[in-house]
Amino acid sequence: MANKEDMRRQVDSSRFTQQARVLRVLAHQSRLMIVDRLSRGECSVGDLHELVGGDLSTVSKHLALLRAHGVVEDRRERTTVYYRLLTPCVCNLFTCVTQVLKERGR
Amino acid sequence: MANKEDMRRQVDSSRFTQQARVLRVLAHQSRLMIVDRLSRGECSVGDLHELVGGDLSTVSKHLALLRAHGVVEDRRERTTVYYRLLTPCVCNLFTCVTQVLKERGR
DNA sequence: TTCTTTATTGGCCATATTGTCAGATAGCGA
DNA sequence: TCGCTATCTGACAATATGGCCAATAAAGAA
């Protein structure tokens, strides 16, 4: 273990900390768009870039984050990298959030 | 509408932006603890403070954030303020996140 | 009114997150 | 090898978030 920072980040693996980590990774417009799209099938970085816009490197970083947290997986084919969802159940999560939004609306 | 900042924040109300906002509010250890506790019934700020620790003012700010996003509601009785969950369905969300964590584990 | 309890707000600093640009890197074909 | 396409990484600036302390507010009791 390298330093104090790593300690602080890794040691606390309480239920809530873990949940918060996953939620943080998903709590971003672009990443939600990406996950939503991937839930309908594998996509290349280029496709996703076209989907969310902005700089390609930004998209790449969002993907790296999702990958680092085990939400997606990548596969290279020639010069193209394809991403796919590792946790299809995040779709239920979308449903839940939508429910919260509705419930809140009243 | 006051200024450009407000514009930028409010104008974009796409499905994903709204979802991301809700997720961001929940994506914090202390706030998850608070919501979890409130899902089992109304609590005073003091109770919640005892639960999550740290500074009372920090807890109060977490509550203010949850309130601003319509997740909780408060009620004052004498000098004590009680909070309660407005969106019980966030519990399903907990279940979903747990599922993602499990699915990811393999 | 003044004091006490309970909670909120403002100021400030440290850290985290996001986005952009420029420069690597990987794979492959000429 | 060189060049091309597709993607990633590093450095950096801008903004957002989280936490603590001190000051303030709200409600009621003395």
PDB file of C-alpha atoms (C1' of nucleotides) in Angstrom, chain A residues 38 41-49 56 59-60 63-64 67 72-84, chain C residues 25-27, chain D residues 5-9:
ATOM      1  CA  LEU A  38     -24.383   0.220 -23.789  1.00  0.00           C
ATOM      2  CA  GLY A  41     -25.458  -3.393 -26.934  1.00  0.00           C
ATOM      3  CA  GLU A  42     -21.726  -3.053 -27.439  1.00  0.00           C
ATOM      4  CA  CYS A  43     -20.414   0.236 -28.856  1.00  0.00           C
ATOM      5  CA  SER A  44     -17.129   1.665 -30.050  1.00  0.00           C
ATOM      6  CA  VAL A  45     -15.592   4.719 -28.413  1.00  0.00           C
ATOM      7  CA  GLY A  46     -16.337   6.611 -31.618  1.00  0.00           C
ATOM      8  CA  ASP A  47     -20.035   5.760 -31.418  1.00  0.00           C
ATOM      9  CA  LEU A  48     -20.181   6.908 -27.823  1.00  0.00           C
ATOM     10  CA  HIS A  49     -18.271  10.037 -28.672  1.00  0.00           C
ATOM     11  CA  LEU A  56     -13.040  12.516 -27.463  1.00  0.00           C
ATOM     12  CA  VAL A  59     -15.387  10.417 -23.361  1.00  0.00           C
ATOM     13  CA  SER A  60     -12.365   8.181 -23.037  1.00  0.00           C
ATOM     14  CA  LEU A  63     -15.089   5.137 -20.013  1.00  0.00           C
ATOM     15  CA  ALA A  64     -11.905   4.621 -18.044  1.00  0.00           C
ATOM     16  CA  ARG A  67     -14.102   0.458 -16.397  1.00  0.00           C
ATOM     17  CA  VAL A  72     -18.009  -1.798 -18.287  1.00  0.00           C
ATOM     18  CA  GLU A  73     -15.411  -3.888 -20.073  1.00  0.00           C
ATOM     19  CA  ASP A  74     -13.504  -3.185 -23.267  1.00  0.00           C
ATOM     20  CA  ARG A  75     -12.370  -5.274 -26.169  1.00  0.00           C
ATOM     21  CA  ARG A  76     -10.086  -4.202 -28.993  1.00  0.00           C
ATOM     22  CA  GLU A  77     -10.627  -5.206 -32.588  1.00  0.00           C
ATOM     23  CA  ARG A  78      -8.054  -3.846 -34.994  1.00  0.00           C
ATOM     24  CA  THR A  79      -7.799  -0.166 -34.118  1.00  0.00           C
ATOM     25  CA  THR A  80     -11.261   0.086 -32.659  1.00  0.00           C
ATOM     26  CA  VAL A  81     -12.112  -0.401 -28.993  1.00  0.00           C
ATOM     27  CA  TYR A  82     -15.556  -1.680 -28.128  1.00  0.00           C
ATOM     28  CA  TYR A  83     -17.157  -1.279 -24.746  1.00  0.00           C
ATOM     29  CA  ARG A  84     -19.896  -3.334 -23.212  1.00  0.00           C
TER      30      ARG A  84
ATOM     31  C1'  DT C  25       0.292   4.711 -27.947  1.00  0.00           C
ATOM     32  C1'  DA C  26      -1.629   0.619 -30.424  1.00  0.00           C
ATOM     33  C1'  DG C  27      -2.689  -1.844 -34.451  1.00  0.00           C
TER      34       DG C  27
ATOM     35  C1'  DT D   5      -6.806   5.716 -37.691  1.00  0.00           C
ATOM     36  C1'  DA D   6      -8.621   5.133 -33.199  1.00  0.00           C
ATOM     37  C1'  DT D   7      -7.893   5.730 -28.533  1.00  0.00           C
ATOM     38  C1'  DC D   8      -5.507   6.860 -24.249  1.00  0.00           C
ATOM     39  C1'  DT D   9      -2.729   9.710 -21.029  1.00  0.00           C
TER      40       DT D   9
END
